[in-house]
Amino acid sequence: MKKTFKNLTALFATATLALGLTACNDNTSSKETSQTLSTIEQLKQAGKIRIGVFSDKPPFGYVDAQGKSQGFDVEIGKAITKDLLGDENKAEFVLVDAANRAEYLLSKKVDIILANFTVTAARKEVVDFANPYMKVALGVVSKNGAVITDLEQLKDKTLIVDKGTTADIFFTKNYPNIKLLKFEQNTETFEALRDGRGDALSNDNTFLFAWVKQNPGYTVGVKSFGDQDVIAPAVRKDAADLLNWLNTEIEKLSKEGVLKQAYEKTLLPVYGDSVAESDILVEYK
């Protein structure tokens, strides 16, 4: 009886070990398969693509009354998803802040950033940018009656900016005598401007032109300064195949008029004739 029990025990232990090894092999095999697949193949296998967009930067990225992401960047994201996965509804829009866009990419919370991401030398060291789809510079908005029309007028005054943006970087580097009041989100920065906690606010001029249209009593007194920059999709540096695909895709969307359609749907109703389409869109011929 004892011998039989020992034999059964040994048999059970062997079976358990075999199952454990099989499970380990399955997990290892799954990981190895994932690592050998290209980024695009992984996205197709997952059946979705996660795209980082803003929730508080209309008309580029915002959440509507039904809780859905809308805006210019969102329209581009839908077009990219349709061409890559065959269905625009396979786009999963992830809400990001200006300061955490690169972080969301690096931590693999998103696959692409389309949140009005301006291309800079410092950011190119961290992420890879595809071909740009939009032009941008910096601007300054302030209240009517105390309009700032020159950057020199900001000396010894308080300027409101979003953390980690090109405006934050520009003024920190070039105007140390201007006090910066920084916030994480656009909603916070503009609330601070309305409350009078700062004398002016700096952000992308393309955004400010839209904001003053919807907020009477404010003027973009400094319409453009700094470098003429561009905005582009961003991906992780280990996603070379996705980067190359996006480079071709952005050109395709331009040539086929998809970028123009997105502009007419989301930006034109806000800008009207106060801003020229050619001043916003990057055109590929």
mmCIF file of C-alpha atoms in Angstrom:
data_model
loop_
_atom_site.group_PDB
_atom_site.id
_atom_site.type_symbol
_atom_site.label_atom_id
_atom_site.label_comp_id
_atom_site.label_asym_id
_atom_site.label_seq_id
_atom_site.Cartn_x
_atom_site.Cartn_y
_atom_site.Cartn_z
ATOM 1 C CA MET A 1 0.000 0.000 0.000
ATOM 2 C CA LYS A 2 2.851 2.377 0.935
ATOM 3 C CA LYS A 3 4.677 1.508 -2.272
ATOM 4 C CA THR A 4 1.553 2.200 -4.313
ATOM 5 C CA PHE A 5 1.068 5.557 -2.559
ATOM 6 C CA LYS A 6 4.683 6.530 -3.263
ATOM 7 C CA ASN A 7 4.284 5.600 -6.910
ATOM 8 C CA LEU A 8 1.110 7.670 -7.210
ATOM 9 C CA THR A 9 2.772 10.616 -5.471
ATOM 10 C CA ALA A 10 5.746 10.440 -7.817
ATOM 11 C CA LEU A 11 3.443 10.200 -10.828
ATOM 12 C CA PHE A 12 1.412 13.208 -9.673
ATOM 13 C CA ALA A 13 4.563 15.271 -9.087
ATOM 14 C CA THR A 14 5.868 14.410 -12.543
ATOM 15 C CA ALA A 15 2.567 15.367 -14.139
ATOM 16 C CA THR A 16 2.457 18.663 -12.224
ATOM 17 C CA LEU A 17 6.013 19.497 -13.279
ATOM 18 C CA ALA A 18 5.199 18.692 -16.892
ATOM 19 C CA LEU A 19 2.136 20.934 -16.833
ATOM 20 C CA GLY A 20 4.159 23.712 -15.238
ATOM 21 C CA LEU A 21 6.856 23.425 -17.881
ATOM 22 C CA THR A 22 4.223 23.427 -20.614
ATOM 23 C CA ALA A 23 2.622 26.581 -19.188
ATOM 24 C CA CYS A 24 6.023 28.276 -18.930
ATOM 25 C CA ASN A 25 6.836 27.266 -22.484
ATOM 26 C CA ASP A 26 3.476 28.626 -23.683
ATOM 27 C CA ASN A 27 4.081 31.956 -21.912
ATOM 28 C CA THR A 28 7.645 32.172 -23.187
ATOM 29 C CA SER A 29 6.485 31.293 -26.673
ATOM 30 C CA SER A 30 3.782 33.982 -26.494
ATOM 31 C CA LYS A 31 6.305 36.603 -25.388
ATOM 32 C CA GLU A 32 8.803 35.580 -28.050
ATOM 33 C CA THR A 33 6.097 35.718 -30.717
ATOM 34 C CA SER A 34 5.079 39.213 -29.563
ATOM 35 C CA GLN A 35 8.685 40.368 -29.678
ATOM 36 C CA THR A 36 9.220 39.005 -33.197
ATOM 37 C CA LEU A 37 6.107 40.668 -34.612
ATOM 38 C CA SER A 38 6.541 44.138 -36.068
ATOM 39 C CA THR A 39 4.625 47.002 -34.471
ATOM 40 C CA ILE A 40 2.105 47.073 -37.299
ATOM 41 C CA GLU A 41 1.591 43.299 -37.071
ATOM 42 C CA GLN A 42 0.985 43.643 -33.319
ATOM 43 C CA LEU A 43 -1.607 46.366 -33.933
ATOM 44 C CA LYS A 44 -3.377 44.241 -36.520
ATOM 45 C CA GLN A 45 -3.330 41.281 -34.153
ATOM 46 C CA ALA A 46 -4.768 43.437 -31.345
ATOM 47 C CA GLY A 47 -7.415 44.819 -33.682
ATOM 48 C CA LYS A 48 -7.064 48.366 -32.371
ATOM 49 C CA ILE A 49 -4.692 51.309 -32.236
ATOM 50 C CA ARG A 50 -4.390 53.571 -29.183
ATOM 51 C CA ILE A 51 -4.009 57.237 -30.122
ATOM 52 C CA GLY A 52 -3.185 59.968 -27.616
ATOM 53 C CA VAL A 53 -5.268 63.144 -28.072
ATOM 54 C CA PHE A 54 -6.203 66.166 -25.986
ATOM 55 C CA SER A 55 -9.479 66.436 -24.100
ATOM 56 C CA ASP A 56 -9.325 70.190 -23.569
ATOM 57 C CA LYS A 57 -7.944 71.812 -26.717
ATOM 58 C CA PRO A 58 -10.855 72.510 -29.080
ATOM 59 C CA PRO A 59 -11.057 72.463 -32.045
ATOM 60 C CA PHE A 60 -8.025 70.127 -32.182
ATOM 61 C CA GLY A 61 -8.921 67.642 -29.471
ATOM 62 C CA TYR A 62 -11.835 67.710 -27.024
ATOM 63 C CA VAL A 63 -14.593 65.544 -25.527
ATOM 64 C CA ASP A 64 -18.163 66.267 -26.614
ATOM 65 C CA ALA A 65 -21.359 66.077 -24.552
ATOM 66 C CA GLN A 66 -21.674 62.362 -25.347
ATOM 67 C CA GLY A 67 -18.190 61.679 -24.007
ATOM 68 C CA LYS A 68 -16.651 61.092 -27.445
ATOM 69 C CA SER A 69 -13.345 62.527 -28.646
ATOM 70 C CA GLN A 70 -13.700 65.113 -31.402
ATOM 71 C CA GLY A 71 -11.524 67.594 -33.268
ATOM 72 C CA PHE A 72 -8.956 68.001 -36.032
ATOM 73 C CA ASP A 73 -6.425 65.565 -34.539
ATOM 74 C CA VAL A 74 -9.201 63.039 -33.933
ATOM 75 C CA GLU A 75 -10.296 63.196 -37.586
ATOM 76 C CA ILE A 76 -6.723 62.482 -38.661
ATOM 77 C CA GLY A 77 -6.557 59.623 -36.175
ATOM 78 C CA LYS A 78 -9.715 58.082 -37.642
ATOM 79 C CA ALA A 79 -8.314 58.318 -41.177
ATOM 80 C CA ILE A 80 -5.030 56.684 -40.095
ATOM 81 C CA THR A 81 -6.900 53.876 -38.328
ATOM 82 C CA LYS A 82 -9.140 53.212 -41.329
ATOM 83 C CA ASP A 83 -6.155 52.900 -43.659
ATOM 84 C CA LEU A 84 -4.173 50.747 -41.229
ATOM 85 C CA LEU A 85 -6.876 48.474 -39.760
ATOM 86 C CA GLY A 86 -9.732 48.873 -42.247
ATOM 87 C CA ASP A 87 -12.166 50.482 -39.801
ATOM 88 C CA GLU A 88 -11.938 53.906 -38.159
ATOM 89 C CA ASN A 89 -13.877 52.550 -35.179
ATOM 90 C CA LYS A 90 -10.837 50.494 -34.224
ATOM 91 C CA ALA A 91 -9.197 53.698 -32.985
ATOM 92 C CA GLU A 92 -9.050 53.919 -29.197
ATOM 93 C CA PHE A 93 -8.555 57.556 -28.238
ATOM 94 C CA VAL A 94 -6.587 58.014 -25.017
ATOM 95 C CA LEU A 95 -6.728 61.410 -23.293
ATOM 96 C CA VAL A 96 -3.353 62.997 -22.548
ATOM 97 C CA ASP A 97 -1.987 66.248 -21.124
ATOM 98 C CA ALA A 98 0.716 68.397 -22.709
ATOM 99 C CA ALA A 99 3.304 67.335 -20.140
ATOM 100 C CA ASN A 100 2.757 63.569 -20.362
ATOM 101 C CA ARG A 101 2.581 62.964 -24.120
ATOM 102 C CA ALA A 102 6.064 61.442 -24.445
ATOM 103 C CA GLU A 103 5.607 59.529 -21.182
ATOM 104 C CA TYR A 104 2.429 57.877 -22.483
ATOM 105 C CA LEU A 105 4.317 56.698 -25.553
ATOM 106 C CA LEU A 106 7.337 55.394 -23.658
ATOM 107 C CA SER A 107 5.181 53.534 -21.123
ATOM 108 C CA LYS A 108 3.193 51.992 -24.005
ATOM 109 C CA LYS A 109 -0.119 53.470 -22.905
ATOM 110 C CA VAL A 110 -0.554 54.698 -26.489
ATOM 111 C CA ASP A 111 0.802 53.679 -29.892
ATOM 112 C CA ILE A 112 0.700 57.114 -31.551
ATOM 113 C CA ILE A 113 0.513 60.652 -30.195
ATOM 114 C CA LEU A 114 -1.688 63.034 -32.201
ATOM 115 C CA ALA A 115 -2.138 65.670 -29.499
ATOM 116 C CA ASN A 116 -0.867 68.778 -31.298
ATOM 117 C CA PHE A 117 2.713 67.589 -30.695
ATOM 118 C CA THR A 118 5.178 70.224 -31.946
ATOM 119 C CA VAL A 119 8.434 68.812 -33.320
ATOM 120 C CA THR A 120 11.487 70.005 -31.347
ATOM 121 C CA ALA A 121 15.109 68.853 -31.184
ATOM 122 C CA ALA A 122 14.751 67.848 -27.526
ATOM 123 C CA ARG A 123 11.628 65.774 -28.177
ATOM 124 C CA LYS A 124 13.270 64.047 -31.157
ATOM 125 C CA GLU A 125 15.814 62.596 -28.744
ATOM 126 C CA VAL A 126 12.987 60.825 -26.906
ATOM 127 C CA VAL A 127 10.444 59.919 -29.621
ATOM 128 C CA ASP A 128 10.337 59.662 -33.402
ATOM 129 C CA PHE A 129 8.197 62.093 -35.412
ATOM 130 C CA ALA A 130 6.589 61.182 -38.712
ATOM 131 C CA ASN A 131 5.975 63.663 -41.529
ATOM 132 C CA PRO A 132 4.212 66.810 -40.245
ATOM 133 C CA TYR A 133 0.622 67.692 -41.077
ATOM 134 C CA MET A 134 0.313 71.155 -39.553
ATOM 135 C CA LYS A 135 2.236 74.429 -39.187
ATOM 136 C CA VAL A 136 2.426 76.308 -35.891
ATOM 137 C CA ALA A 137 4.150 79.149 -34.058
ATOM 138 C CA LEU A 138 3.665 80.675 -30.620
ATOM 139 C CA GLY A 139 1.305 83.508 -29.735
ATOM 140 C CA VAL A 140 0.228 85.543 -26.708
ATOM 141 C CA VAL A 141 -3.362 86.284 -25.691
ATOM 142 C CA SER A 142 -4.478 88.877 -23.133
ATOM 143 C CA LYS A 143 -7.562 90.771 -21.995
ATOM 144 C CA ASN A 144 -8.945 93.653 -24.003
ATOM 145 C CA GLY A 145 -7.970 96.942 -22.382
ATOM 146 C CA ALA A 146 -4.595 95.555 -21.372
ATOM 147 C CA VAL A 147 -3.525 93.846 -24.581
ATOM 148 C CA ILE A 148 0.089 92.677 -24.770
ATOM 149 C CA THR A 149 1.400 93.468 -28.256
ATOM 150 C CA ASP A 150 5.130 92.924 -27.687
ATOM 151 C CA LEU A 151 7.050 90.356 -25.639
ATOM 152 C CA GLU A 152 9.034 93.141 -23.976
ATOM 153 C CA GLN A 153 5.805 94.269 -22.297
ATOM 154 C CA LEU A 154 5.796 91.010 -20.348
ATOM 155 C CA LYS A 155 8.944 91.846 -18.358
ATOM 156 C CA ASP A 156 8.217 91.734 -14.624
ATOM 157 C CA LYS A 157 4.709 90.471 -15.420
ATOM 158 C CA THR A 158 3.118 87.022 -15.000
ATOM 159 C CA LEU A 159 2.670 84.845 -18.063
ATOM 160 C CA ILE A 160 0.543 81.688 -17.933
ATOM 161 C CA VAL A 161 1.743 78.568 -19.794
ATOM 162 C CA ASP A 162 1.199 74.812 -19.895
ATOM 163 C CA LYS A 163 4.027 72.756 -18.412
ATOM 164 C CA GLY A 164 6.341 71.118 -20.908
ATOM 165 C CA THR A 165 5.029 73.011 -23.942
ATOM 166 C CA THR A 166 7.084 74.932 -26.470
ATOM 167 C CA ALA A 167 5.846 78.148 -24.824
ATOM 168 C CA ASP A 168 7.187 77.001 -21.442
ATOM 169 C CA ILE A 169 10.531 76.046 -23.019
ATOM 170 C CA PHE A 170 10.830 79.286 -25.033
ATOM 171 C CA PHE A 171 10.211 81.699 -22.168
ATOM 172 C CA THR A 172 12.235 79.723 -19.616
ATOM 173 C CA LYS A 173 15.231 79.889 -21.954
ATOM 174 C CA ASN A 174 14.892 83.378 -23.423
ATOM 175 C CA TYR A 175 13.004 85.495 -20.861
ATOM 176 C CA PRO A 176 14.060 84.612 -17.292
ATOM 177 C CA ASN A 177 12.724 87.992 -16.097
ATOM 178 C CA ILE A 178 9.159 86.983 -16.978
ATOM 179 C CA LYS A 179 7.391 85.156 -14.169
ATOM 180 C CA LEU A 180 5.793 81.955 -15.448
ATOM 181 C CA LEU A 181 2.655 80.513 -13.885
ATOM 182 C CA LYS A 182 2.481 76.882 -15.029
ATOM 183 C CA PHE A 183 -0.364 74.374 -15.129
ATOM 184 C CA GLU A 184 -0.790 70.801 -16.328
ATOM 185 C CA GLN A 185 -3.951 71.317 -18.399
ATOM 186 C CA ASN A 186 -5.317 73.877 -20.838
ATOM 187 C CA THR A 187 -8.490 74.252 -18.814
ATOM 188 C CA GLU A 188 -6.407 75.354 -15.815
ATOM 189 C CA THR A 189 -4.313 77.849 -17.777
ATOM 190 C CA PHE A 190 -7.277 79.592 -19.364
ATOM 191 C CA GLU A 191 -9.196 79.646 -16.083
ATOM 192 C CA ALA A 192 -6.190 81.392 -14.543
ATOM 193 C CA LEU A 193 -6.262 83.968 -17.358
ATOM 194 C CA ARG A 194 -9.967 84.625 -16.789
ATOM 195 C CA ASP A 195 -9.391 84.956 -13.044
ATOM 196 C CA GLY A 196 -6.669 87.532 -13.567
ATOM 197 C CA ARG A 197 -3.926 85.417 -12.002
ATOM 198 C CA GLY A 198 -1.698 86.309 -14.930
ATOM 199 C CA ASP A 199 -1.279 89.230 -17.299
ATOM 200 C CA ALA A 200 -1.282 87.085 -20.433
ATOM 201 C CA LEU A 201 -1.161 83.499 -21.684
ATOM 202 C CA SER A 202 1.081 81.908 -24.305
ATOM 203 C CA ASN A 203 0.232 78.834 -26.341
ATOM 204 C CA ASP A 204 0.223 77.660 -29.968
ATOM 205 C CA ASN A 205 -1.084 80.531 -32.083
ATOM 206 C CA THR A 206 -3.343 78.137 -34.025
ATOM 207 C CA PHE A 207 -5.117 77.311 -30.770
ATOM 208 C CA LEU A 208 -5.275 80.919 -29.571
ATOM 209 C CA PHE A 209 -6.859 82.101 -32.834
ATOM 210 C CA ALA A 210 -9.655 79.597 -32.237
ATOM 211 C CA TRP A 211 -9.977 80.356 -28.522
ATOM 212 C CA VAL A 212 -10.530 84.121 -28.921
ATOM 213 C CA LYS A 213 -13.253 83.441 -31.493
ATOM 214 C CA GLN A 214 -15.202 81.637 -28.774
ATOM 215 C CA ASN A 215 -14.194 83.931 -25.904
ATOM 216 C CA PRO A 216 -15.004 87.598 -26.569
ATOM 217 C CA GLY A 217 -13.010 90.117 -24.559
ATOM 218 C CA TYR A 218 -9.588 88.719 -25.393
ATOM 219 C CA THR A 219 -7.102 89.455 -28.179
ATOM 220 C CA VAL A 220 -4.116 87.628 -29.619
ATOM 221 C CA GLY A 221 -1.890 90.706 -29.443
ATOM 222 C CA VAL A 222 1.305 88.835 -30.353
ATOM 223 C CA LYS A 223 0.252 86.665 -33.274
ATOM 224 C CA SER A 224 3.511 84.864 -33.996
ATOM 225 C CA PHE A 225 6.999 84.604 -32.508
ATOM 226 C CA GLY A 226 9.766 82.088 -32.080
ATOM 227 C CA ASP A 227 10.395 79.519 -34.793
ATOM 228 C CA GLN A 228 7.892 78.489 -37.444
ATOM 229 C CA ASP A 229 7.384 74.934 -36.241
ATOM 230 C CA VAL A 230 5.401 71.923 -37.379
ATOM 231 C CA ILE A 231 3.140 69.396 -35.673
ATOM 232 C CA ALA A 232 3.459 65.684 -36.443
ATOM 233 C CA PRO A 233 2.450 62.222 -35.222
ATOM 234 C CA ALA A 234 4.914 60.705 -32.743
ATOM 235 C CA VAL A 235 5.806 57.058 -32.106
ATOM 236 C CA ARG A 236 8.284 55.131 -29.972
ATOM 237 C CA LYS A 237 11.818 54.744 -31.285
ATOM 238 C CA ASP A 238 11.394 50.972 -31.470
ATOM 239 C CA ALA A 239 8.501 51.305 -33.949
ATOM 240 C CA ALA A 240 10.437 51.960 -37.171
ATOM 241 C CA ASP A 241 7.915 50.143 -39.354
ATOM 242 C CA LEU A 242 5.021 52.205 -37.986
ATOM 243 C CA LEU A 243 7.066 55.396 -38.448
ATOM 244 C CA ASN A 244 7.795 54.570 -42.095
ATOM 245 C CA TRP A 245 4.141 53.702 -42.701
ATOM 246 C CA LEU A 246 3.003 56.988 -41.137
ATOM 247 C CA ASN A 247 5.433 58.988 -43.279
ATOM 248 C CA THR A 248 3.754 57.609 -46.396
ATOM 249 C CA GLU A 249 0.287 57.876 -44.846
ATOM 250 C CA ILE A 250 0.518 61.592 -44.033
ATOM 251 C CA GLU A 251 1.576 62.361 -47.608
ATOM 252 C CA LYS A 252 -1.312 60.213 -48.882
ATOM 253 C CA LEU A 253 -3.849 61.983 -46.651
ATOM 254 C CA SER A 254 -2.627 65.330 -47.960
ATOM 255 C CA LYS A 255 -2.647 64.379 -51.642
ATOM 256 C CA GLU A 256 -6.089 62.730 -51.410
ATOM 257 C CA GLY A 257 -7.576 65.797 -49.711
ATOM 258 C CA VAL A 258 -8.302 64.061 -46.399
ATOM 259 C CA LEU A 259 -6.381 66.669 -44.375
ATOM 260 C CA LYS A 260 -8.317 69.407 -46.186
ATOM 261 C CA GLN A 261 -11.607 67.661 -45.371
ATOM 262 C CA ALA A 262 -10.605 67.429 -41.696
ATOM 263 C CA TYR A 263 -9.727 71.135 -41.736
ATOM 264 C CA GLU A 264 -13.046 72.110 -43.301
ATOM 265 C CA LYS A 265 -14.994 69.982 -40.830
ATOM 266 C CA THR A 266 -13.307 71.084 -37.600
ATOM 267 C CA LEU A 267 -11.192 74.234 -38.059
ATOM 268 C CA LEU A 268 -12.869 76.287 -40.777
ATOM 269 C CA PRO A 269 -16.131 76.740 -38.804
ATOM 270 C CA VAL A 270 -14.048 78.268 -36.006
ATOM 271 C CA TYR A 271 -11.454 80.253 -37.966
ATOM 272 C CA GLY A 272 -13.729 81.493 -40.714
ATOM 273 C CA ASP A 273 -11.774 83.738 -43.057
ATOM 274 C CA SER A 274 -9.532 85.089 -40.273
ATOM 275 C CA VAL A 275 -6.970 82.335 -40.870
ATOM 276 C CA ALA A 276 -5.854 80.942 -44.230
ATOM 277 C CA GLU A 277 -5.886 77.180 -44.725
ATOM 278 C CA SER A 278 -2.413 77.409 -46.280
ATOM 279 C CA ASP A 279 -1.118 78.894 -43.001
ATOM 280 C CA ILE A 280 -2.233 75.772 -41.133
ATOM 281 C CA LEU A 281 -1.898 72.678 -43.321
ATOM 282 C CA VAL A 282 1.374 71.184 -44.530
ATOM 283 C CA GLU A 283 0.848 70.337 -48.193
ATOM 284 C CA TYR A 284 2.450 67.443 -50.073
ATOM 285 C CA LYS A 285 2.395 67.392 -53.877
#
